[in-house]
mmCIF file of C-alpha atoms in Angstrom:
data_model
loop_
_atom_site.group_PDB
_atom_site.id
_atom_site.type_symbol
_atom_site.label_atom_id
_atom_site.label_comp_id
_atom_site.label_asym_id
_atom_site.label_seq_id
_atom_site.Cartn_x
_atom_site.Cartn_y
_atom_site.Cartn_z
ATOM 1 C CA UNK G 1 -69.264 5.965 48.986
ATOM 2 C CA UNK G 2 -67.744 5.655 52.465
ATOM 3 C CA UNK G 3 -64.175 4.471 52.919
ATOM 4 C CA UNK G 4 -65.422 1.248 54.578
ATOM 5 C CA UNK G 5 -67.435 0.471 51.424
ATOM 6 C CA UNK G 6 -64.240 0.759 49.376
ATOM 7 C CA UNK G 7 -62.926 -2.355 51.131
ATOM 8 C CA UNK G 8 -65.403 -4.965 49.889
ATOM 9 C CA UNK G 9 -62.436 -7.025 48.764
ATOM 10 C CA UNK G 10 -60.496 -9.013 51.367
ATOM 11 C CA UNK G 11 -57.136 -7.495 52.241
ATOM 12 C CA UNK G 12 -54.183 -8.774 54.216
ATOM 13 C CA UNK G 13 -51.733 -6.441 55.948
ATOM 14 C CA UNK G 14 -48.235 -6.836 57.360
ATOM 15 C CA UNK G 15 -46.561 -3.938 59.167
ATOM 16 C CA UNK G 16 -42.913 -4.149 60.228
ATOM 17 C CA UNK G 17 -41.330 -2.192 63.075
ATOM 18 C CA UNK G 18 -38.117 -2.103 65.040
ATOM 19 C CA UNK G 19 -39.048 -2.807 68.659
ATOM 20 C CA UNK G 20 -36.422 -3.036 71.412
ATOM 21 C CA UNK G 21 -38.129 -5.602 73.612
ATOM 22 C CA UNK G 22 -40.332 -8.243 71.982
ATOM 23 C CA UNK G 23 -42.211 -8.900 75.222
ATOM 24 C CA UNK G 24 -42.795 -5.242 76.078
ATOM 25 C CA UNK G 25 -45.989 -4.967 74.035
ATOM 26 C CA UNK G 26 -48.780 -7.344 73.094
ATOM 27 C CA UNK G 27 -50.392 -7.387 69.656
ATOM 28 C CA UNK G 28 -53.726 -5.665 69.159
ATOM 29 C CA UNK G 29 -56.946 -7.568 68.488
ATOM 30 C CA UNK G 30 -57.097 -8.983 64.915
ATOM 31 C CA UNK G 31 -53.295 -9.092 64.727
ATOM 32 C CA UNK G 32 -50.468 -11.599 65.146
ATOM 33 C CA UNK G 33 -47.010 -10.445 66.223
ATOM 34 C CA UNK G 34 -43.811 -12.238 65.213
ATOM 35 C CA UNK G 35 -40.147 -11.661 64.455
ATOM 36 C CA UNK G 36 -38.940 -10.199 61.142
ATOM 37 C CA UNK G 37 -35.432 -10.689 59.804
ATOM 38 C CA UNK G 38 -35.671 -8.074 57.040
ATOM 39 C CA UNK G 39 -35.667 -5.152 59.515
ATOM 40 C CA UNK G 40 -32.152 -4.088 60.476
ATOM 41 C CA UNK G 41 -32.534 -4.025 64.269
ATOM 42 C CA UNK G 42 -35.009 -5.881 66.512
ATOM 43 C CA UNK G 43 -37.385 -6.537 63.659
ATOM 44 C CA UNK G 44 -41.013 -7.342 64.462
ATOM 45 C CA UNK G 45 -43.932 -7.955 62.147
ATOM 46 C CA UNK G 46 -47.604 -7.368 62.889
ATOM 47 C CA UNK G 47 -49.946 -9.078 60.449
ATOM 48 C CA UNK G 48 -53.660 -9.842 60.188
ATOM 49 C CA UNK G 49 -54.696 -13.160 61.662
ATOM 50 C CA UNK G 50 -56.815 -13.518 58.504
ATOM 51 C CA UNK G 51 -57.753 -11.271 55.547
ATOM 52 C CA UNK G 52 -60.377 -8.668 56.454
ATOM 53 C CA UNK G 53 -62.817 -6.393 54.651
ATOM 54 C CA UNK G 54 -65.273 -3.537 55.189
ATOM 55 C CA UNK G 55 -65.804 -2.349 58.771
ATOM 56 C CA UNK G 56 -63.614 -5.059 60.323
ATOM 57 C CA UNK G 57 -60.716 -3.965 58.137
ATOM 58 C CA UNK G 58 -61.091 -0.345 59.266
ATOM 59 C CA UNK G 59 -61.431 -1.407 62.901
ATOM 60 C CA UNK G 60 -58.307 -3.572 62.761
ATOM 61 C CA UNK G 61 -56.178 -0.774 61.272
ATOM 62 C CA UNK G 62 -57.536 1.660 63.847
ATOM 63 C CA UNK G 63 -56.752 -0.681 66.751
ATOM 64 C CA UNK G 64 -53.204 -1.372 65.577
ATOM 65 C CA UNK G 65 -52.401 2.315 65.035
ATOM 66 C CA UNK G 66 -53.755 3.086 68.487
ATOM 67 C CA UNK G 67 -51.526 0.300 69.852
ATOM 68 C CA UNK G 68 -48.524 1.729 67.976
ATOM 69 C CA UNK G 69 -49.152 5.270 69.169
ATOM 70 C CA UNK G 70 -49.501 4.144 72.785
ATOM 71 C CA UNK G 71 -46.083 2.467 72.528
ATOM 72 C CA UNK G 72 -44.354 4.870 70.165
ATOM 73 C CA UNK G 73 -41.344 5.377 72.458
ATOM 74 C CA UNK G 74 -40.536 1.652 72.135
ATOM 75 C CA UNK G 75 -40.818 1.400 68.351
ATOM 76 C CA UNK G 76 -39.221 2.770 65.191
ATOM 77 C CA UNK G 77 -41.045 2.848 61.870
ATOM 78 C CA UNK G 78 -38.737 4.761 59.502
ATOM 79 C CA UNK G 79 -35.079 4.439 58.527
ATOM 80 C CA UNK G 80 -34.769 0.830 59.705
ATOM 81 C CA UNK G 81 -35.809 -0.848 56.423
ATOM 82 C CA UNK G 82 -39.251 -1.484 57.895
ATOM 83 C CA UNK G 83 -42.168 -1.620 55.487
ATOM 84 C CA UNK G 84 -45.845 -2.335 55.300
ATOM 85 C CA UNK G 85 -47.186 -4.865 52.823
ATOM 86 C CA UNK G 86 -50.660 -5.000 51.297
ATOM 87 C CA UNK G 87 -52.119 -8.314 50.102
ATOM 88 C CA UNK G 88 -54.844 -7.962 47.463
ATOM 89 C CA UNK G 89 -57.056 -11.050 47.343
ATOM 90 C CA UNK G 90 -56.874 -12.969 44.043
ATOM 91 C CA UNK G 91 -57.527 -16.495 45.241
ATOM 92 C CA UNK G 92 -58.334 -18.801 42.282
ATOM 93 C CA UNK G 93 -57.971 -15.845 39.863
ATOM 94 C CA UNK G 94 -54.422 -16.244 38.619
ATOM 95 C CA UNK G 95 -54.874 -14.615 35.196
ATOM 96 C CA UNK G 96 -56.557 -11.583 36.766
ATOM 97 C CA UNK G 97 -53.772 -11.396 39.349
ATOM 98 C CA UNK G 98 -51.144 -11.177 36.593
ATOM 99 C CA UNK G 99 -53.189 -8.543 34.767
ATOM 100 C CA UNK G 100 -53.427 -6.424 37.926
ATOM 101 C CA UNK G 101 -49.690 -6.857 38.585
ATOM 102 C CA UNK G 102 -48.904 -5.681 35.032
ATOM 103 C CA UNK G 103 -51.008 -2.556 35.553
ATOM 104 C CA UNK G 104 -49.301 -1.867 38.888
ATOM 105 C CA UNK G 105 -45.934 -2.236 37.155
ATOM 106 C CA UNK G 106 -46.893 0.656 34.833
ATOM 107 C CA UNK G 107 -46.800 2.893 37.940
ATOM 108 C CA UNK G 108 -43.341 1.738 39.067
ATOM 109 C CA UNK G 109 -41.496 5.056 38.658
ATOM 110 C CA UNK G 110 -44.268 7.066 40.305
ATOM 111 C CA UNK G 111 -44.562 4.624 43.212
ATOM 112 C CA UNK G 112 -40.825 4.610 43.915
ATOM 113 C CA UNK G 113 -40.930 8.406 44.112
ATOM 114 C CA UNK G 114 -43.477 8.182 46.952
ATOM 115 C CA UNK G 115 -41.213 6.293 49.393
ATOM 116 C CA UNK G 116 -38.074 7.192 51.281
ATOM 117 C CA UNK G 117 -34.569 6.285 50.108
ATOM 118 C CA UNK G 118 -34.311 3.282 52.423
ATOM 119 C CA UNK G 119 -37.311 1.642 50.769
ATOM 120 C CA UNK G 120 -36.105 2.483 47.263
ATOM 121 C CA UNK G 121 -32.843 0.642 47.963
ATOM 122 C CA UNK G 122 -34.346 -2.221 49.975
ATOM 123 C CA UNK G 123 -33.388 -5.651 48.626
ATOM 124 C CA UNK G 124 -36.765 -7.093 49.690
ATOM 125 C CA UNK G 125 -38.809 -4.830 47.379
ATOM 126 C CA UNK G 126 -36.696 -4.252 44.290
ATOM 127 C CA UNK G 127 -37.847 -2.915 40.942
ATOM 128 C CA UNK G 128 -39.223 -5.330 38.387
ATOM 129 C CA UNK G 129 -37.823 -3.790 35.241
ATOM 130 C CA UNK G 130 -40.345 -5.698 33.103
ATOM 131 C CA UNK G 131 -44.052 -6.601 33.341
ATOM 132 C CA UNK G 132 -44.664 -9.389 35.886
ATOM 133 C CA UNK G 133 -46.474 -11.548 33.311
ATOM 134 C CA UNK G 134 -43.416 -11.507 31.028
ATOM 135 C CA UNK G 135 -41.096 -12.298 33.930
ATOM 136 C CA UNK G 136 -43.388 -15.137 35.042
ATOM 137 C CA UNK G 137 -43.573 -16.655 31.539
ATOM 138 C CA UNK G 138 -39.771 -16.634 31.276
ATOM 139 C CA UNK G 139 -39.509 -18.457 34.597
ATOM 140 C CA UNK G 140 -42.264 -20.886 33.626
ATOM 141 C CA UNK G 141 -40.183 -21.973 30.651
ATOM 142 C CA UNK G 142 -37.362 -22.887 33.059
ATOM 143 C CA UNK G 143 -39.386 -24.713 35.721
ATOM 144 C CA UNK G 144 -41.894 -27.536 35.567
ATOM 145 C CA UNK G 145 -44.673 -26.056 37.722
ATOM 146 C CA UNK G 146 -46.393 -22.731 38.332
ATOM 147 C CA UNK G 147 -45.431 -22.986 42.011
ATOM 148 C CA UNK G 148 -41.713 -23.212 41.182
ATOM 149 C CA UNK G 149 -41.922 -20.249 38.813
ATOM 150 C CA UNK G 150 -43.762 -18.150 41.398
ATOM 151 C CA UNK G 151 -41.269 -18.998 44.136
ATOM 152 C CA UNK G 152 -38.535 -17.509 41.966
ATOM 153 C CA UNK G 153 -40.366 -14.169 41.701
ATOM 154 C CA UNK G 154 -39.657 -13.229 45.308
ATOM 155 C CA UNK G 155 -38.308 -9.914 46.634
ATOM 156 C CA UNK G 156 -39.947 -7.765 43.956
ATOM 157 C CA UNK G 157 -42.038 -4.787 45.056
ATOM 158 C CA UNK G 158 -45.008 -6.357 43.257
ATOM 159 C CA UNK G 159 -44.873 -9.788 44.849
ATOM 160 C CA UNK G 160 -46.758 -12.174 42.572
ATOM 161 C CA UNK G 161 -45.011 -15.040 44.374
ATOM 162 C CA UNK G 162 -47.559 -14.521 47.149
ATOM 163 C CA UNK G 163 -50.136 -16.198 44.895
ATOM 164 C CA UNK G 164 -48.439 -19.545 45.638
ATOM 165 C CA UNK G 165 -48.983 -19.322 49.413
ATOM 166 C CA UNK G 166 -51.746 -16.798 50.055
ATOM 167 C CA UNK G 167 -53.678 -16.428 46.794
ATOM 168 C CA UNK G 168 -52.854 -12.719 46.758
ATOM 169 C CA UNK G 169 -50.764 -10.129 44.978
ATOM 170 C CA UNK G 170 -48.596 -8.427 47.576
ATOM 171 C CA UNK G 171 -47.491 -4.798 47.313
ATOM 172 C CA UNK G 172 -44.259 -4.608 49.326
ATOM 173 C CA UNK G 173 -42.953 -1.134 48.510
ATOM 174 C CA UNK G 174 -44.374 1.156 51.200
ATOM 175 C CA UNK G 175 -42.399 2.254 54.234
ATOM 176 C CA UNK G 176 -43.717 1.371 57.673
ATOM 177 C CA UNK G 177 -45.977 3.840 59.429
ATOM 178 C CA UNK G 178 -48.194 4.303 62.455
ATOM 179 C CA UNK G 179 -50.389 6.757 60.539
ATOM 180 C CA UNK G 180 -53.875 5.296 60.122
ATOM 181 C CA UNK G 181 -54.805 7.499 57.161
ATOM 182 C CA UNK G 182 -51.595 6.696 55.314
ATOM 183 C CA UNK G 183 -52.343 2.984 55.629
ATOM 184 C CA UNK G 184 -55.975 3.381 54.578
ATOM 185 C CA UNK G 185 -55.253 5.613 51.586
ATOM 186 C CA UNK G 186 -52.659 3.207 50.196
ATOM 187 C CA UNK G 187 -54.997 0.265 50.690
ATOM 188 C CA UNK G 188 -57.807 2.146 48.979
ATOM 189 C CA UNK G 189 -55.519 3.080 46.083
ATOM 190 C CA UNK G 190 -54.473 -0.515 45.386
ATOM 191 C CA UNK G 191 -57.899 -2.094 45.859
ATOM 192 C CA UNK G 192 -59.418 0.543 43.567
ATOM 193 C CA UNK G 193 -56.819 -0.214 40.897
ATOM 194 C CA UNK G 194 -57.598 -3.920 41.303
ATOM 195 C CA UNK G 195 -61.306 -3.245 40.743
ATOM 196 C CA UNK G 196 -60.537 -1.217 37.609
ATOM 197 C CA UNK G 197 -58.339 -4.013 36.340
ATOM 198 C CA UNK G 198 -60.876 -6.764 37.051
ATOM 199 C CA UNK G 199 -63.872 -4.979 35.570
ATOM 200 C CA UNK G 200 -62.375 -4.132 32.181
ATOM 201 C CA UNK G 201 -60.844 -6.589 29.742
ATOM 202 C CA UNK G 202 -58.918 -3.923 27.871
ATOM 203 C CA UNK G 203 -58.061 -1.383 30.562
ATOM 204 C CA UNK G 204 -54.664 0.291 30.218
ATOM 205 C CA UNK G 205 -53.026 2.873 32.478
ATOM 206 C CA UNK G 206 -53.537 6.315 30.871
ATOM 207 C CA UNK G 207 -50.460 8.460 30.349
ATOM 208 C CA UNK G 208 -52.163 11.242 32.321
ATOM 209 C CA UNK G 209 -52.129 9.861 35.894
ATOM 210 C CA UNK G 210 -54.616 12.508 37.031
ATOM 211 C CA UNK G 211 -57.058 10.866 34.631
ATOM 212 C CA UNK G 212 -56.292 7.519 36.253
ATOM 213 C CA UNK G 213 -57.149 8.913 39.700
ATOM 214 C CA UNK G 214 -60.488 10.151 38.374
ATOM 215 C CA UNK G 215 -61.261 6.721 36.907
ATOM 216 C CA UNK G 216 -60.526 4.966 40.212
ATOM 217 C CA UNK G 217 -63.542 6.461 42.018
ATOM 218 C CA UNK G 218 -61.493 7.247 45.127
ATOM 219 C CA UNK G 219 -62.851 8.889 48.237
ATOM 220 C CA UNK G 220 -62.044 12.604 48.389
ATOM 221 C CA UNK G 221 -59.190 12.411 50.968
ATOM 222 C CA UNK G 222 -57.439 9.664 49.008
ATOM 223 C CA UNK G 223 -57.925 11.415 45.666
ATOM 224 C CA UNK G 224 -56.513 14.664 47.078
ATOM 225 C CA UNK G 225 -53.493 12.898 48.547
ATOM 226 C CA UNK G 226 -52.473 11.304 45.254
ATOM 227 C CA UNK G 227 -53.322 14.340 43.168
ATOM 228 C CA UNK G 228 -50.955 16.383 45.353
ATOM 229 C CA UNK G 229 -48.328 13.655 44.990
ATOM 230 C CA UNK G 230 -48.532 13.974 41.212
ATOM 231 C CA UNK G 231 -48.186 17.757 41.350
ATOM 232 C CA UNK G 232 -45.176 17.446 43.642
ATOM 233 C CA UNK G 233 -43.592 14.939 41.243
ATOM 234 C CA UNK G 234 -44.226 17.142 38.205
ATOM 235 C CA UNK G 235 -42.757 20.201 39.949
ATOM 236 C CA UNK G 236 -39.630 18.398 41.145
#
């Protein structure tokens, strides 16, 4: 399976940077550029004009990274609280969205070990501390509508609140980057986990995370990246 075929599901992306002059650069094709208040200095956000999949998704990531690399002297990606957010499409599939979010929560410790200290301490992508479905049900008992409950689930690294506006589960944890392969491997990881979650009623995250990687049917570069991450974690 090619990496383009791994992106049959629609994905939304948002990539934050610190950029000295807003008017110095124009956004790449497929992308909208706007301000971003969560980045410490001169925050900008590049996001898809609409969710993309397959070849168009790959092309859009490629074009933005090329745009970033051509203007790298004008932008900062690390150590300015900048992140990149992945929206996994779950429109009209709320129960499946919560199930996927619960599975992602099982990886919380591992995922936080993959990002730099600034992201770990960022108040816009904080730890959950409990499964999203349990947190949602507690909030639902306090509010009269699903929308109100979701709106009070903001700023978590697994952003189920995005279901209210976009019909997606948003992964907010990752630090910003201009590395095309880093973006693609993370997107492949999360979409593959979503497919595992959706296609099995009783799927649970195995204790052996290497076994999980094998079950996700990842492309070889992505599998190798996360397998090495696990070894690095275990040897720390």
